[in-house]
Amino acid sequence: MNLPESRPGMDRRSFLRTTAGGTAAIAAASLLPAGCSRDYPQAETDGYTLRALTPKEYAVMRATAEALLDGVPVEPALVAQRVDTELAVAGEPMRTDMKTVLRIIQHATPLGGHLRRYTALTPADRLRYLEGWARSRFDLRRAAFQALKGFTHFFAYHDDRTRELTGFEGPWPERFNLPVMPVDYGEVV
């Protein structure tokens, strides 16, 4: 995916416009219902007990992994589970921010020309929708895309099964037989 470079600065007018637009989007996302779990059975189907995300947010994260990780040998469900676990540990404000991004992505599809919710789109349509967010003229949309992409790629590519794709040979203890030696620190005062 070839993305445009970020602008180096922001003048007063664009700051006010971004802040007002971002505030409106976040306010709208906070009013969206969390959704019934029966409408989003992915976590239950995956046999996973949610720790931080709602069933809807988990479904959005899983759908994002399906779209962004085509050809990567890591299951989208595993990526969504790792994100859920990390958000449970990280706590606030990261958890609330990511949950807001997931709700906005799920319900802002009409802005991208789609009449169905994000999780109802095909993986190819989801990818095109996300690419629209990546190229948006609005900082908030680009930032939301970067958050989703960053979480998805981090929790996918740290998996050992991606080593062949990345060329990473593994950490030093796996590559070299380094003996464990006791260290004499001398007299500690």
mmCIF file of C-alpha atoms in Angstrom:
data_model
loop_
_atom_site.group_PDB
_atom_site.id
_atom_site.type_symbol
_atom_site.label_atom_id
_atom_site.label_comp_id
_atom_site.label_asym_id
_atom_site.label_seq_id
_atom_site.Cartn_x
_atom_site.Cartn_y
_atom_site.Cartn_z
ATOM 1 C CA MET A 1 0.000 0.000 0.000
ATOM 2 C CA ASN A 2 1.618 3.279 -1.078
ATOM 3 C CA LEU A 3 0.567 6.028 1.335
ATOM 4 C CA PRO A 4 1.131 9.789 1.173
ATOM 5 C CA GLU A 5 3.653 11.431 3.492
ATOM 6 C CA SER A 6 2.380 13.179 6.618
ATOM 7 C CA ARG A 7 2.315 16.954 6.625
ATOM 8 C CA PRO A 8 5.029 18.397 8.884
ATOM 9 C CA GLY A 9 2.954 21.065 10.619
ATOM 10 C CA MET A 10 -0.510 22.341 11.284
ATOM 11 C CA ASP A 11 -1.691 25.938 11.276
ATOM 12 C CA ARG A 12 -4.309 27.357 13.659
ATOM 13 C CA ARG A 13 -7.208 26.973 11.248
ATOM 14 C CA SER A 14 -6.478 23.334 10.406
ATOM 15 C CA PHE A 15 -5.996 22.596 14.118
ATOM 16 C CA LEU A 16 -9.439 24.020 14.914
ATOM 17 C CA ARG A 17 -11.029 22.192 11.977
ATOM 18 C CA THR A 18 -9.375 18.898 12.979
ATOM 19 C CA THR A 19 -10.304 19.316 16.626
ATOM 20 C CA ALA A 20 -13.929 20.146 15.836
ATOM 21 C CA GLY A 21 -14.244 17.279 13.364
ATOM 22 C CA GLY A 22 -12.519 14.843 15.687
ATOM 23 C CA THR A 23 -14.686 15.870 18.613
ATOM 24 C CA ALA A 24 -17.840 15.424 16.533
ATOM 25 C CA ALA A 25 -16.733 11.976 15.313
ATOM 26 C CA ILE A 26 -15.824 10.810 18.810
ATOM 27 C CA ALA A 27 -19.097 12.154 20.218
ATOM 28 C CA ALA A 28 -21.037 10.318 17.508
ATOM 29 C CA ALA A 29 -19.091 7.100 18.167
ATOM 30 C CA SER A 30 -19.836 7.287 21.883
ATOM 31 C CA LEU A 31 -23.565 7.326 21.095
ATOM 32 C CA LEU A 32 -23.426 4.175 18.971
ATOM 33 C CA PRO A 33 -24.825 1.081 20.663
ATOM 34 C CA ALA A 34 -22.345 -1.623 21.630
ATOM 35 C CA GLY A 35 -24.391 -4.217 19.718
ATOM 36 C CA CYS A 36 -25.882 -7.490 20.780
ATOM 37 C CA SER A 37 -23.437 -10.354 21.066
ATOM 38 C CA ARG A 38 -25.700 -12.569 18.962
ATOM 39 C CA ASP A 39 -25.127 -10.138 16.063
ATOM 40 C CA TYR A 40 -21.352 -10.606 16.472
ATOM 41 C CA PRO A 41 -20.668 -14.279 17.297
ATOM 42 C CA GLN A 42 -16.998 -14.270 16.207
ATOM 43 C CA ALA A 43 -15.455 -14.386 19.711
ATOM 44 C CA GLU A 44 -17.846 -17.119 20.800
ATOM 45 C CA THR A 45 -17.247 -19.064 17.572
ATOM 46 C CA ASP A 46 -13.486 -18.704 18.103
ATOM 47 C CA GLY A 47 -13.903 -20.075 21.640
ATOM 48 C CA TYR A 48 -12.426 -16.918 23.145
ATOM 49 C CA THR A 49 -13.485 -15.128 26.337
ATOM 50 C CA LEU A 50 -13.253 -11.371 25.840
ATOM 51 C CA ARG A 51 -11.301 -9.304 28.365
ATOM 52 C CA ALA A 52 -11.478 -5.709 27.086
ATOM 53 C CA LEU A 53 -13.410 -5.594 23.815
ATOM 54 C CA THR A 54 -17.130 -6.085 23.241
ATOM 55 C CA PRO A 55 -18.223 -8.795 20.774
ATOM 56 C CA LYS A 56 -18.743 -6.062 18.135
ATOM 57 C CA GLU A 57 -15.291 -4.528 18.668
ATOM 58 C CA TYR A 58 -13.681 -7.967 18.532
ATOM 59 C CA ALA A 59 -15.498 -8.663 15.243
ATOM 60 C CA VAL A 60 -14.229 -5.361 13.779
ATOM 61 C CA MET A 61 -10.644 -6.112 14.854
ATOM 62 C CA ARG A 62 -10.871 -9.623 13.411
ATOM 63 C CA ALA A 63 -12.339 -8.271 10.147
ATOM 64 C CA THR A 64 -9.494 -5.746 9.952
ATOM 65 C CA ALA A 65 -6.931 -8.526 10.333
ATOM 66 C CA GLU A 66 -8.688 -10.484 7.559
ATOM 67 C CA ALA A 67 -8.406 -7.469 5.256
ATOM 68 C CA LEU A 68 -4.851 -6.370 6.067
ATOM 69 C CA LEU A 69 -3.165 -9.761 6.447
ATOM 70 C CA ASP A 70 -3.921 -11.447 3.130
ATOM 71 C CA GLY A 71 -1.228 -14.080 2.614
ATOM 72 C CA VAL A 72 0.172 -13.803 6.153
ATOM 73 C CA PRO A 73 0.204 -17.186 7.942
ATOM 74 C CA VAL A 74 -1.438 -15.886 11.136
ATOM 75 C CA GLU A 75 -5.140 -16.356 11.838
ATOM 76 C CA PRO A 76 -7.150 -13.117 12.086
ATOM 77 C CA ALA A 77 -8.817 -14.478 15.229
ATOM 78 C CA LEU A 78 -5.429 -14.783 16.930
ATOM 79 C CA VAL A 79 -4.606 -11.160 16.096
ATOM 80 C CA ALA A 80 -7.951 -9.973 17.512
ATOM 81 C CA GLN A 81 -7.377 -12.038 20.662
ATOM 82 C CA ARG A 82 -3.904 -10.568 21.149
ATOM 83 C CA VAL A 83 -5.280 -7.035 20.740
ATOM 84 C CA ASP A 84 -8.019 -7.770 23.281
ATOM 85 C CA THR A 85 -5.474 -9.132 25.762
ATOM 86 C CA GLU A 86 -3.146 -6.161 25.297
ATOM 87 C CA LEU A 87 -5.946 -3.626 25.742
ATOM 88 C CA ALA A 88 -7.015 -5.389 28.951
ATOM 89 C CA VAL A 89 -3.482 -5.038 30.314
ATOM 90 C CA ALA A 90 -2.772 -1.532 28.960
ATOM 91 C CA GLY A 91 -5.927 -0.012 30.401
ATOM 92 C CA GLU A 92 -6.958 3.597 29.959
ATOM 93 C CA PRO A 93 -6.763 5.771 27.884
ATOM 94 C CA MET A 94 -5.493 3.363 25.212
ATOM 95 C CA ARG A 95 -8.423 0.991 25.650
ATOM 96 C CA THR A 96 -11.078 3.708 25.254
ATOM 97 C CA ASP A 97 -9.289 5.257 22.269
ATOM 98 C CA MET A 98 -9.010 1.940 20.427
ATOM 99 C CA LYS A 99 -12.599 0.988 21.210
ATOM 100 C CA THR A 100 -13.702 4.363 19.774
ATOM 101 C CA VAL A 101 -11.693 3.727 16.597
ATOM 102 C CA LEU A 102 -13.289 0.290 16.203
ATOM 103 C CA ARG A 103 -16.824 1.700 16.594
ATOM 104 C CA ILE A 104 -16.158 4.502 14.104
ATOM 105 C CA ILE A 105 -14.690 2.065 11.552
ATOM 106 C CA GLN A 106 -17.723 -0.220 11.922
ATOM 107 C CA HIS A 107 -20.356 2.467 11.397
ATOM 108 C CA ALA A 108 -18.748 5.108 9.153
ATOM 109 C CA THR A 109 -18.901 2.938 6.020
ATOM 110 C CA PRO A 110 -21.431 5.244 4.293
ATOM 111 C CA LEU A 111 -18.658 7.873 4.224
ATOM 112 C CA GLY A 112 -16.656 5.408 2.124
ATOM 113 C CA GLY A 113 -19.517 4.660 -0.258
ATOM 114 C CA HIS A 114 -20.702 1.411 1.355
ATOM 115 C CA LEU A 115 -24.232 0.791 2.579
ATOM 116 C CA ARG A 116 -23.351 -2.159 4.823
ATOM 117 C CA ARG A 117 -21.445 -2.235 8.091
ATOM 118 C CA TYR A 118 -17.699 -2.814 7.958
ATOM 119 C CA THR A 119 -17.914 -6.395 9.236
ATOM 120 C CA ALA A 120 -20.472 -7.241 6.524
ATOM 121 C CA LEU A 121 -18.119 -6.160 3.701
ATOM 122 C CA THR A 122 -15.886 -8.614 1.847
ATOM 123 C CA PRO A 123 -12.193 -8.543 2.833
ATOM 124 C CA ALA A 124 -11.374 -6.814 -0.487
ATOM 125 C CA ASP A 125 -14.024 -4.126 0.125
ATOM 126 C CA ARG A 126 -12.751 -3.685 3.695
ATOM 127 C CA LEU A 127 -9.234 -3.160 2.380
ATOM 128 C CA ARG A 128 -10.427 -0.521 -0.101
ATOM 129 C CA TYR A 129 -12.419 1.148 2.690
ATOM 130 C CA LEU A 130 -9.340 1.200 4.950
ATOM 131 C CA GLU A 131 -7.187 2.563 2.126
ATOM 132 C CA GLY A 132 -9.669 5.435 1.882
ATOM 133 C CA TRP A 133 -9.057 6.136 5.565
ATOM 134 C CA ALA A 134 -5.288 5.965 5.002
ATOM 135 C CA ARG A 135 -5.476 8.576 2.236
ATOM 136 C CA SER A 136 -8.085 10.801 3.868
ATOM 137 C CA ARG A 137 -7.541 14.535 4.065
ATOM 138 C CA PHE A 138 -8.716 14.349 7.689
ATOM 139 C CA ASP A 139 -6.024 13.721 10.283
ATOM 140 C CA LEU A 140 -8.440 11.815 12.520
ATOM 141 C CA ARG A 141 -9.231 9.257 9.819
ATOM 142 C CA ARG A 142 -5.560 8.773 8.953
ATOM 143 C CA ALA A 143 -4.699 8.381 12.647
ATOM 144 C CA ALA A 144 -7.487 5.819 13.118
ATOM 145 C CA PHE A 145 -6.161 3.834 10.159
ATOM 146 C CA GLN A 146 -2.608 3.961 11.527
ATOM 147 C CA ALA A 147 -3.828 2.690 14.910
ATOM 148 C CA LEU A 148 -5.627 -0.257 13.307
ATOM 149 C CA LYS A 149 -2.753 -1.039 10.974
ATOM 150 C CA GLY A 150 -0.172 -0.753 13.749
ATOM 151 C CA PHE A 151 -2.035 -3.039 16.137
ATOM 152 C CA THR A 152 -2.816 -5.550 13.386
ATOM 153 C CA HIS A 153 0.701 -5.754 11.993
ATOM 154 C CA PHE A 154 2.426 -5.795 15.385
ATOM 155 C CA PHE A 155 0.333 -8.652 16.724
ATOM 156 C CA ALA A 156 0.631 -10.594 13.462
ATOM 157 C CA TYR A 157 4.301 -10.140 12.631
ATOM 158 C CA HIS A 158 5.667 -10.930 16.077
ATOM 159 C CA ASP A 159 4.393 -14.467 15.478
ATOM 160 C CA ASP A 160 7.159 -16.960 14.631
ATOM 161 C CA ARG A 161 5.224 -18.147 11.561
ATOM 162 C CA THR A 162 5.942 -14.829 9.807
ATOM 163 C CA ARG A 163 9.723 -15.262 9.941
ATOM 164 C CA GLU A 164 9.870 -16.691 6.432
ATOM 165 C CA LEU A 165 8.031 -13.626 5.096
ATOM 166 C CA THR A 166 10.192 -11.122 6.974
ATOM 167 C CA GLY A 167 13.530 -12.909 6.778
ATOM 168 C CA PHE A 168 13.952 -12.629 10.558
ATOM 169 C CA GLU A 169 16.122 -15.503 11.703
ATOM 170 C CA GLY A 170 15.053 -15.277 15.316
ATOM 171 C CA PRO A 171 16.494 -13.842 18.496
ATOM 172 C CA TRP A 172 20.139 -14.508 19.388
ATOM 173 C CA PRO A 173 19.507 -17.322 21.886
ATOM 174 C CA GLU A 174 17.791 -19.282 19.099
ATOM 175 C CA ARG A 175 20.537 -18.670 16.527
ATOM 176 C CA PHE A 176 23.641 -19.177 18.628
ATOM 177 C CA ASN A 177 24.484 -21.661 21.325
ATOM 178 C CA LEU A 178 25.627 -19.210 23.968
ATOM 179 C CA PRO A 179 26.682 -20.890 27.206
ATOM 180 C CA VAL A 180 25.285 -19.538 30.426
ATOM 181 C CA MET A 181 28.155 -18.501 32.664
ATOM 182 C CA PRO A 182 28.059 -17.305 36.253
ATOM 183 C CA VAL A 183 29.167 -13.726 36.744
ATOM 184 C CA ASP A 184 31.363 -12.703 39.659
ATOM 185 C CA TYR A 185 30.424 -9.166 40.594
ATOM 186 C CA GLY A 186 33.031 -9.083 43.351
ATOM 187 C CA GLU A 187 32.247 -7.606 46.688
ATOM 188 C CA VAL A 188 29.047 -5.566 46.634
ATOM 189 C CA VAL A 189 29.157 -2.668 49.048
#
